[in-house]
XYZ file of C-alpha atoms in Angstrom:
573
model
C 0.000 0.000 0.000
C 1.985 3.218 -1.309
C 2.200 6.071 1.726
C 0.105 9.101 1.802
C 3.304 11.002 2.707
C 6.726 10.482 1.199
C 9.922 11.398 2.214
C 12.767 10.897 -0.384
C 15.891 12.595 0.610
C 17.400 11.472 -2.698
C 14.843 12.913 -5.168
C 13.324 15.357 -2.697
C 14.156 18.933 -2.876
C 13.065 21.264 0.641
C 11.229 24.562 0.417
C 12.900 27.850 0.035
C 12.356 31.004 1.200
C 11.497 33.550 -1.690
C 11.659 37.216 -1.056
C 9.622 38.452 -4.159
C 6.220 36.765 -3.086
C 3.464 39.902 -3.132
C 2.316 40.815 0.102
C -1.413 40.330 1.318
C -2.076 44.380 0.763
C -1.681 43.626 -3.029
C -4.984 45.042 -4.304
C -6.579 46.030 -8.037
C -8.816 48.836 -9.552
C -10.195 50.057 -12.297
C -9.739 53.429 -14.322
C -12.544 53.755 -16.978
C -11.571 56.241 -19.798
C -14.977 57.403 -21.857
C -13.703 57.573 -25.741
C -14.332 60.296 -28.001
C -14.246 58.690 -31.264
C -16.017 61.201 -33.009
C -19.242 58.795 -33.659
C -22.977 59.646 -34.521
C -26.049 58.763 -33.351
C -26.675 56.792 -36.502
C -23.048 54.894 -36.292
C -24.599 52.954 -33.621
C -27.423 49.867 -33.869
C -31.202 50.736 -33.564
C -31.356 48.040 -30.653
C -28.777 50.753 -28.186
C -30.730 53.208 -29.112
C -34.221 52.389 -28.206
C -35.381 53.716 -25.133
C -34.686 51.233 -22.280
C -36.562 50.921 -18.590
C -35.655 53.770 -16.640
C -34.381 52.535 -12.607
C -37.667 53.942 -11.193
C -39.968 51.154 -13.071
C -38.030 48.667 -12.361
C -37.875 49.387 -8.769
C -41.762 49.565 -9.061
C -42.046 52.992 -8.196
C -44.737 55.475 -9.816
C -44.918 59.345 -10.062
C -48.324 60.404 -10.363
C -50.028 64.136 -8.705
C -51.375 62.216 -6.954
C -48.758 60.946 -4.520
C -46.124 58.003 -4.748
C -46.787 54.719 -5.290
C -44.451 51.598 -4.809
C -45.370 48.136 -6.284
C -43.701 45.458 -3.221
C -43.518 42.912 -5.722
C -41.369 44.809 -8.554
C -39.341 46.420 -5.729
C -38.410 42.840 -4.145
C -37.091 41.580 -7.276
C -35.115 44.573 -8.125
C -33.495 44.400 -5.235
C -33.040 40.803 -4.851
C -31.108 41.437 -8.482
C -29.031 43.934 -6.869
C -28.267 42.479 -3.795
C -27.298 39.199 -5.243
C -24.861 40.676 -7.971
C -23.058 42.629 -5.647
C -21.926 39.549 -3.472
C -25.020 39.035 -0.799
C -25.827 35.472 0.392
C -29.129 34.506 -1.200
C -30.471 33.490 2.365
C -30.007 36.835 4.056
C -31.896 38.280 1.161
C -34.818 36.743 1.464
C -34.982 37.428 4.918
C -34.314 41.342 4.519
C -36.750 41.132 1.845
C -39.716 39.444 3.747
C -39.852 42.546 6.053
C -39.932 45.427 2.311
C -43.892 44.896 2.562
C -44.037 46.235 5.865
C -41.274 48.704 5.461
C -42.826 50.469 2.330
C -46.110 50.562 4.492
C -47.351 54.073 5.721
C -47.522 52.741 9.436
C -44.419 51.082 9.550
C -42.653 51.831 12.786
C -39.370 51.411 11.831
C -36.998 54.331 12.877
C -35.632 55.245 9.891
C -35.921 58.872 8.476
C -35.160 60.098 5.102
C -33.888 63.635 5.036
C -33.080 65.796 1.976
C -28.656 66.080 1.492
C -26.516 68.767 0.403
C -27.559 69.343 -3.311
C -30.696 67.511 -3.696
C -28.974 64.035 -2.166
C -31.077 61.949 -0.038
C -29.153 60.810 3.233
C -30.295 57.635 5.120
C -30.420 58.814 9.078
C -31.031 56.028 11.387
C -32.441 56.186 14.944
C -29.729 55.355 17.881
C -32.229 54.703 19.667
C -33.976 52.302 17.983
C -34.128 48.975 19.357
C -33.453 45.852 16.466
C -36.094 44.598 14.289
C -37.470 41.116 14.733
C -35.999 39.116 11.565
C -33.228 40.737 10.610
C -30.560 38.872 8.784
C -28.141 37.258 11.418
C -25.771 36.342 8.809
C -23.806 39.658 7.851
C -21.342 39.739 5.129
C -18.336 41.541 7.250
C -17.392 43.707 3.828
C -20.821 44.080 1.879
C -22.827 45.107 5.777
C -26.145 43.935 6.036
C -28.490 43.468 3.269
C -31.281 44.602 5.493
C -29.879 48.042 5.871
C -30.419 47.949 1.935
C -33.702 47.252 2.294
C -34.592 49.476 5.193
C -32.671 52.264 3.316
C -34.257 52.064 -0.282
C -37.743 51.125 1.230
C -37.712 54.753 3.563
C -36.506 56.803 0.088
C -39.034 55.194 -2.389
C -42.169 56.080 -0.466
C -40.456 59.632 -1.303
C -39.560 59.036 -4.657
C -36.792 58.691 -4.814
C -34.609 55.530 -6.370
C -31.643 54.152 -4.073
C -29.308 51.410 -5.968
C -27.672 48.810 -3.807
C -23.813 48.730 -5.018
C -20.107 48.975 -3.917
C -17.830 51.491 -3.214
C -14.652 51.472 -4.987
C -12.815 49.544 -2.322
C -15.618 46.677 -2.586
C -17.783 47.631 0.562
C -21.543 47.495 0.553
C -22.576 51.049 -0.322
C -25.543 52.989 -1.991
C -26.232 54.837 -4.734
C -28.879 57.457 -5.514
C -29.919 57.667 -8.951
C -30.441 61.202 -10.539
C -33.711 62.162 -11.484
C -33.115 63.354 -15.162
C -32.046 59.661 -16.136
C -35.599 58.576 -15.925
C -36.401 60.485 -18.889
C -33.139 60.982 -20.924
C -32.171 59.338 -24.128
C -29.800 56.870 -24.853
C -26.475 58.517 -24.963
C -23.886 55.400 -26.345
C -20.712 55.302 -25.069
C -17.464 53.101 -25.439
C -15.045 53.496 -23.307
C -11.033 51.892 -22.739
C -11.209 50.311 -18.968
C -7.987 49.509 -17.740
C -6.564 47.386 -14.936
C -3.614 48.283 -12.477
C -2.308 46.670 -9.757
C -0.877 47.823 -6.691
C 1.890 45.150 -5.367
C 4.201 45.465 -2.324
C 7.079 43.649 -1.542
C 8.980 43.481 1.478
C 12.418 45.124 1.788
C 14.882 45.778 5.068
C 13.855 46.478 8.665
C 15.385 48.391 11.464
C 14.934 50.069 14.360
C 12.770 53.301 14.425
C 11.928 56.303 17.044
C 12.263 55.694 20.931
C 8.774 54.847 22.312
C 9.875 54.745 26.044
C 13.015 54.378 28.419
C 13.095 53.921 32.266
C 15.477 52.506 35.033
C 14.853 49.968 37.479
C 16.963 50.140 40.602
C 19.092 47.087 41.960
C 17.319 44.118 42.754
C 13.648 45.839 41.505
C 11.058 44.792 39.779
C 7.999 45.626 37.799
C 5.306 45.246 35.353
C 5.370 47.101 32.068
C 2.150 47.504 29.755
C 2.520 46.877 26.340
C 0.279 48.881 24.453
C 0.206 48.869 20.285
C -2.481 50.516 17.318
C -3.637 47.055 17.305
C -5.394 47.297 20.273
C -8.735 48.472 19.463
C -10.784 47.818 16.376
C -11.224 51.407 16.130
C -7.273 52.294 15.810
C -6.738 49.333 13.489
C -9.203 50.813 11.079
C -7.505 54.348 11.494
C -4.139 52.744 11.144
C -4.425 50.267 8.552
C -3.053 50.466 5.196
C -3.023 48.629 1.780
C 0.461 47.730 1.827
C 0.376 45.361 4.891
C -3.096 44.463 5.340
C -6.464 42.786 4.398
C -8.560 45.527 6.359
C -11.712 46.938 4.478
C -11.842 50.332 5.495
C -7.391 50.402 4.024
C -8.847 49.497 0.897
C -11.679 52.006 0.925
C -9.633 54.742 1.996
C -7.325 54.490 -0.563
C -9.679 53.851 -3.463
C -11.734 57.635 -2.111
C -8.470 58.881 -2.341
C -7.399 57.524 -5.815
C -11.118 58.481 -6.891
C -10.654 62.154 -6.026
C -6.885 62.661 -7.239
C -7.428 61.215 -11.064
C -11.022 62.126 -12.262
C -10.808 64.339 -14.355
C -13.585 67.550 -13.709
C -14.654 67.256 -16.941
C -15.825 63.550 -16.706
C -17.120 64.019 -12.822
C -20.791 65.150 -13.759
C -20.873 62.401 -15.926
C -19.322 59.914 -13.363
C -22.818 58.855 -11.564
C -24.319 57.716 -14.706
C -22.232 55.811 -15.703
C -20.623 53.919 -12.236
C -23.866 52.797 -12.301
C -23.965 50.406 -15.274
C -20.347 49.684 -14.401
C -21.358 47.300 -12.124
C -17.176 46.624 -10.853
C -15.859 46.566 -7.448
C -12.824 49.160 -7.455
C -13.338 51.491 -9.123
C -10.263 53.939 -9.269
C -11.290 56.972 -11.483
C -12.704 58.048 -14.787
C -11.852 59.851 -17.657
C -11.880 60.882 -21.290
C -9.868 60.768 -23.801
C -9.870 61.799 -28.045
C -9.309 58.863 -30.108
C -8.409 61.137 -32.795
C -5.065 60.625 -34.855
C -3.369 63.424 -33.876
C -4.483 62.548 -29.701
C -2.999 59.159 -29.329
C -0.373 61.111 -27.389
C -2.621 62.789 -24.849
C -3.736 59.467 -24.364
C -0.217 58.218 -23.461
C 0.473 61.203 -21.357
C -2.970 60.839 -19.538
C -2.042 57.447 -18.493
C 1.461 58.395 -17.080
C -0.009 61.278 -15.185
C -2.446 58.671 -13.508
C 0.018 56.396 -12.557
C 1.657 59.201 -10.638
C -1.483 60.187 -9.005
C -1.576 56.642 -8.219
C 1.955 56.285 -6.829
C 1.375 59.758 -5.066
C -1.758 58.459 -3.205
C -0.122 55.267 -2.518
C 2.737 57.124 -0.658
C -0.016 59.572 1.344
C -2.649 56.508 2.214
C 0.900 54.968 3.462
C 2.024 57.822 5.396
C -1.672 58.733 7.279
C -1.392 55.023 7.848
C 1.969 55.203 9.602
C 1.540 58.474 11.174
C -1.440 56.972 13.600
C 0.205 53.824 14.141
C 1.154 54.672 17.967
C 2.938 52.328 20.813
C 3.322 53.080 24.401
C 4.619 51.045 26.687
C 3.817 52.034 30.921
C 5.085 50.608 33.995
C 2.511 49.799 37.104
C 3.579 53.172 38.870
C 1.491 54.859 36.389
C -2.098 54.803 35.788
C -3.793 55.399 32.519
C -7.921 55.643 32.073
C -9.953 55.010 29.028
C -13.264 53.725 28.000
C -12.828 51.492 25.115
C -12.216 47.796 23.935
C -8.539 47.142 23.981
C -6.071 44.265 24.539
C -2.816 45.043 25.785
C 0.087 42.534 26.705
C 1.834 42.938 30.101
C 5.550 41.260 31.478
C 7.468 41.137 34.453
C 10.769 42.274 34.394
C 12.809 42.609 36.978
C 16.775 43.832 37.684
C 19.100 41.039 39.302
C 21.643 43.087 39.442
C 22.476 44.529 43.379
C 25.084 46.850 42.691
C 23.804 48.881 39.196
C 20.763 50.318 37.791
C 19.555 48.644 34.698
C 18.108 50.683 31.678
C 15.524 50.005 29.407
C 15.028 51.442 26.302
C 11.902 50.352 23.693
C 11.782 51.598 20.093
C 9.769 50.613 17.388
C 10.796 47.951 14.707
C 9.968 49.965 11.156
C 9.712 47.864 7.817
C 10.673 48.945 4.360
C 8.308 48.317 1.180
C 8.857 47.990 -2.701
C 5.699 49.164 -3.997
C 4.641 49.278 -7.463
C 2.501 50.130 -9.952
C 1.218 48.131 -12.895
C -0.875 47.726 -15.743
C -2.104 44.182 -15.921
C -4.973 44.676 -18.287
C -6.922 46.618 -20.553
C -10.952 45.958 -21.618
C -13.156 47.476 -23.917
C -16.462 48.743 -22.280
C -20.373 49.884 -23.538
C -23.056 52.118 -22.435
C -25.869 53.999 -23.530
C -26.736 55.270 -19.973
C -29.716 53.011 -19.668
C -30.081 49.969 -17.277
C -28.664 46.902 -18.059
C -26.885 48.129 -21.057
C -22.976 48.002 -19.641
C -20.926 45.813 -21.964
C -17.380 45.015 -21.022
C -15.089 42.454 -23.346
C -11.253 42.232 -23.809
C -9.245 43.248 -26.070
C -9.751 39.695 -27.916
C -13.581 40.641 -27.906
C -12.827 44.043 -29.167
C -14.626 43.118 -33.415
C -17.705 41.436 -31.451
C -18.558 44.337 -29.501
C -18.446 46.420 -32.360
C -20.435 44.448 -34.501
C -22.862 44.143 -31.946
C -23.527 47.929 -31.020
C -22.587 49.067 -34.396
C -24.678 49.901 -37.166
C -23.827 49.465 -40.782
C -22.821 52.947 -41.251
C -20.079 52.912 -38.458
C -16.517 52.190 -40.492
C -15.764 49.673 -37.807
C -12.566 48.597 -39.264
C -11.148 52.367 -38.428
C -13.348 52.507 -34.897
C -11.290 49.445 -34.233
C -7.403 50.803 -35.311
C -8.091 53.598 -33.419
C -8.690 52.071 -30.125
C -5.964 49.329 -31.036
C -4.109 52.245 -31.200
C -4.989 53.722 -27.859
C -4.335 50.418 -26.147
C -1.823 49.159 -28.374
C 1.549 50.554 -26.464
C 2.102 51.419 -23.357
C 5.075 53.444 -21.603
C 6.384 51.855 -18.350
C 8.477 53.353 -15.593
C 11.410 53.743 -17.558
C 9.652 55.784 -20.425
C 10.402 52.979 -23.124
C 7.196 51.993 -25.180
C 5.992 48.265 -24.140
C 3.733 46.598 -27.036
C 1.237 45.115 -24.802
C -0.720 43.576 -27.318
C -0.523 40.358 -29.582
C -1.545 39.076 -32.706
C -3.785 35.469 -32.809
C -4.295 33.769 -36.007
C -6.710 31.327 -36.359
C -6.909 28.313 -38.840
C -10.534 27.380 -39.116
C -9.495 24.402 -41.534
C -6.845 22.802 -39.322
C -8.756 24.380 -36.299
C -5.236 25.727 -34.594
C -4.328 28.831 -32.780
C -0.990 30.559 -33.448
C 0.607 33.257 -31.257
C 2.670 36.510 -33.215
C 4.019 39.893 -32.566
C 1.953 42.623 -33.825
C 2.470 43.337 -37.803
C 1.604 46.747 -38.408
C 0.375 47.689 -41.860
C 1.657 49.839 -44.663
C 0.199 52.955 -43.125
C 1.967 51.926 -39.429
C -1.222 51.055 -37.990
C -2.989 48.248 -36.506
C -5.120 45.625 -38.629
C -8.030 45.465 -38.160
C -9.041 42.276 -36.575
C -11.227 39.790 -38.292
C -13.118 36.228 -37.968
C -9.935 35.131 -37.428
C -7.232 37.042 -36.556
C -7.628 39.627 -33.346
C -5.497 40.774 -30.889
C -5.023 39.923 -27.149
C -3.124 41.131 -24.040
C 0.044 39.680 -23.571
C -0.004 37.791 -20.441
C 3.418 37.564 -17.260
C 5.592 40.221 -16.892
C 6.556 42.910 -19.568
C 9.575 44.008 -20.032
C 11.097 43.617 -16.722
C 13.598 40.931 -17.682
C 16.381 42.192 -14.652
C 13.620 43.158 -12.039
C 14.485 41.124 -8.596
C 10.518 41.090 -8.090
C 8.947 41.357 -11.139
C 4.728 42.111 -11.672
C 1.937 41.218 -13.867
C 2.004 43.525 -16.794
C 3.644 46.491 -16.924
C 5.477 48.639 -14.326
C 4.611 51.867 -14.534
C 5.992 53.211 -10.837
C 7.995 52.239 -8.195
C 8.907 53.595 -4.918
C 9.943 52.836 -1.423
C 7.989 53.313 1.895
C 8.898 52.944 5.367
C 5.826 51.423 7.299
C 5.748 51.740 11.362
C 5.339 48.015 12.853
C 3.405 47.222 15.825
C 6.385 45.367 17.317
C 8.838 46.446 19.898
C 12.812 46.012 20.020
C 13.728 46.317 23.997
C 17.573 47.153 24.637
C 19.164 46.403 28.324
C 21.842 49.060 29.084
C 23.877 48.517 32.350
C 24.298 51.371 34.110
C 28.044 51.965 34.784
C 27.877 53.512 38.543
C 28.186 51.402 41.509
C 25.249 51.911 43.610
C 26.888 50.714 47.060
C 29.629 52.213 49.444
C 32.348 50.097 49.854
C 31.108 48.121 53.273
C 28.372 47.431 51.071
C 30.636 45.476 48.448
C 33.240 44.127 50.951
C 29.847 42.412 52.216
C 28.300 40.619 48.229
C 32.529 40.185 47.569
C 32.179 37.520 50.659
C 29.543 36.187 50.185
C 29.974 35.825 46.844
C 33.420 34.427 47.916
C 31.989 31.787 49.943
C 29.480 30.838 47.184
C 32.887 30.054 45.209
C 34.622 28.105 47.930
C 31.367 26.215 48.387
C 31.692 25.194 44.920
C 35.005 24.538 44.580
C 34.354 21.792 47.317
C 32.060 20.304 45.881
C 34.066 19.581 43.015
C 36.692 18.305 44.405
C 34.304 15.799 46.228
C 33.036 14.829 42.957
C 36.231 14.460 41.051
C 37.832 12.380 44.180
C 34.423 9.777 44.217
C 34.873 9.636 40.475
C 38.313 8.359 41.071
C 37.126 5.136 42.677
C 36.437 2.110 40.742
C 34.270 -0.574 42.722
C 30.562 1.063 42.813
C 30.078 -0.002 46.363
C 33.255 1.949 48.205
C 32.513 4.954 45.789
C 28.786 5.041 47.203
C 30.442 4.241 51.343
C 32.555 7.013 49.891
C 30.220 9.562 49.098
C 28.312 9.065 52.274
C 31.093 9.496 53.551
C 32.203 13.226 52.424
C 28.856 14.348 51.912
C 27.421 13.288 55.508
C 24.929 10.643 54.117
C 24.408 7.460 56.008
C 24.772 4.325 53.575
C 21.810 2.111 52.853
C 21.730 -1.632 53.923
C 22.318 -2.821 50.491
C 25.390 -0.695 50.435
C 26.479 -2.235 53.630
């Protein structure tokens, strides 16, 4: 019967340890760039044009003079859709769902008022007070929240009116989303757009000691209890504290996302932002844009990208350094006294000075780690919208001649729509400022049914075919062009930097203090009876060395009796 586990030291080989493994804090977003390609109305396919079901009908919810009405039924499904494409359990949706009846009822007694936000916005403002509802959900998704808060939410603003969209924020929390009013009657306004995917990847580097937290003396022969105290105490200063370099932590991720958001959309695209993040039903969402797919713009393009990577690498180094600025130690002895009113876990020790002639010193200072962070381009996608629901349409590269033909009418040159956003996508400069070709050609033989793999052949004019049945383009997958990088990324690099992150361990020094703390009686006295400690010893040995000495095993026991005053046993006799 062969063993489960085998252990060849022959053919074996043992595990290594390898310094260029991504960290946990490795995370990925999205940067959606709206194309201006110069299309008309009429380039695009009567079917993305028709009028499509604005959010309020299919959340059930009617506008009349006479008052508001909301239809339980349409409402429940809606957000059942919602709920369950943003990540919910299907169990804890039909339980938050079996109370939207009652909720969208005029005497519903649940504590939840709907007030009217800065600009127009509708704010959900919850009770303190209020004591929990029978029913709700016990399972809770620890990122997405509660789907019942959903519910309670969107069920207090549609007896109002107004329509509130279950969805994510860009760091992949439960969020919502309030959908302007002049989308229920607009027209469809098709869009493509270039969506591209970066990566933010950390790697460790060297470590060292950072800034004193605390020093103190303890006197000869004293003792006491020190309080270790780090920002990963409390839940409240890990959230405050946390970054995306060395953690998992939701609220790192959200944080730094908000801060992305707000440093690379552009103001030009940011009143067009809501309509569209909400077709773009994707978790991270890092920023939006626009950009001329014009001949003569490839170039801005290029330069547009570059500039967002710095914004990128600029909010990665200011999300690092809030994060390390709050991450505080302190370390107290149990002379002092410290009160707060919180959940916290500190660790405490007993430490105490042998010594009985000098003081001993203590010093504690922080351990601080280095990080390689970079980044990278791992992917680019062709997106659709026309601004109504349900019409968001994302494909690769490889799906870039499908998407066209679907959305595209017969008057749209698709062959040049195509070259132009090949273009766009085609090259891309990294961190060095040297042009990458990120793209790559696949042939297909329908008669042999084979794929084969090429570089990109430009054409006559220095453009990119246009791809066909069977030949299109794809994104080359590994690393690009980072043949002598020690830690090399999906992609392509497009920043780098360094970033020193505070720890929450401790590095505790023992310095000896160098005075004598007695008088000279005082050491005449520990010299003796250190002295006699020595002579005691020295007996003893020679005892031991002397029984050794003796052969037969019953004189060397009489023996030992003997010198060490221990009466022999009868056997010994």
């Amino acid at each position: 019967m062969p063993s489960s586990i085998d252990f060849d030291a022959q053919s074996g080989q043992s595990a290594k340890i390898n310094y260029s493994v991504p960290l946990p804090g490795q995370i990925t977003g999205k940067r959606f760039m709206q194309l201006d390609l110069e299309l008309e109305l009429t380039d695009f396919h009567p079917s993305v044009l028709a009028p499509g079901q604005t959010y309020a009908k299919m959340a059930g919810i009617t506008k009349s003079s006479t008052g508001v009405s909301v239809d339980a039924n349409i409402a429940a499904r809606f957000l059942r859709k919602k709920l369950l494409s943003i990540g919910h359990g299907s169990q804890s949706v039909e339980k938050a769902l079996s109370k939207l009846p009652e909720l969208l009822s005029p005497t519903s007694d649940v504590k939840t008022e709907s007030i009217a936000g800065p600009g127009g916005g509708v704010v959900d403002k919850k009770d303190p007070d209020a004591a929990p509802e029978v029913g709700k959900p016990v399972e809770v998704d620890p990122v997405l929240g509660d789907p019942f808060d959903f519910v309670k939410t969107f069920a207090a603003n549609a007896i109002f009116g107004f329509v509130i969209v279950p969805t994510t924020t860009g760091g992949g929390s439960g969020s919502t989303e309030e959908v302007p009013e002049e989308l229920d009657d607009s027209e469809p306004n098709p869009q493509l757009f270039l969506v591209e995917v970066y990566g933010v990847s950390s790697f460790l580097g060297d470590y060292g000691m950072g800034r004193t937290v605390r020093t103190f003396t303890l006197l000869p022969g004293e003792s006491t209890t020190i309080r270790l105290k780090t920002w990963q105490s409390s839940k409240e200063s890990i959230k405050q504290s946390s970054s995306i370099i060395d953690s998992h932590e939701q609220s790192a991720k959200d944080r730094f996302t908000n801060k992305v958001q707000n440093e690379t959309t552009d103001k030009k695209t940011q009143a067009d932002t809501s309509k569209w993040s909400l077709e773009a039903e994707a978790k991270a969402k890092w920023g939006w844009g626009s950009a001329s797919a014009k001949g003569s713009m490839s170039g801005e393009y290029q330069s547009g990208r570059e500039q967002f990577a710095r914004s990128t690498s600029e909010a990665v180094g200011e999300h690092a350094n809030e994060s390390s600025s709050k991450r505080e130690l302190s370390v107290t002895t149990s002379t002092e006294t410290e009160t707060e009113i919180s959940e916290e876990t500190s660790i405490e020790r007993v430490i105490n000075n042998v010594n009985m002639r000098r003081v001993l010193n203590f010093v504690f200072r922080e351990l601080n780690q280095t990080y390689t962070t970079k980044v990278h381009l791992k992917g680019i996608y062709v997106g659709f919208t026309n601004e109504q629901v349900g019409s968001w349409r994302q494909v690769p590269i490889s799906g870039l001649r499908g998407l066209l033909e679907e959305v595209g009418s017969d008057q749209m040159d698709k062959d040049e729509v195509a070259k132009r956003i090949l273009k766009l996508a085609g090259t891309v400069f990294n961190a060095n400022d040297i042009p990458v070709r990120v793209v790559e050609t696949i042939n297909y033989d329908p008669i042999d049914d084979t794929i084969a793999i090429s570089p990109v052949v430009f054409d006559a004019e220095g453009q990119f075919s246009p791809p066909t049945d069977t030949q299109y383009y794809r994104f080359k997958q590994g690393a690009l062009a980072q043949d002598n990088d020690t830690n090399p990324v999906e992609g392509v690099l497009l920043s780098e930097q360094t970033i020193v992150m505070r720890t929450d361990s401790v590095i505790v020094e023992a310095l000896l203090g160098q005075a004598d703390a007695l008088d000279n009686y005082s050491m005449e006295i520990q010299e003796a009876a250190a002295r006699k400690e020595t002579l005691e010893n020295e007996r003893n040995e020679l005892l031991l060395s002397t029984i050794s000495a003796i052969a037969n095993p019953k004189a060397r026991a009489r023996a030992a009796a003997a010198l060490f005053n221990t009466p022999a046993t009868s056997e010994d006799a």
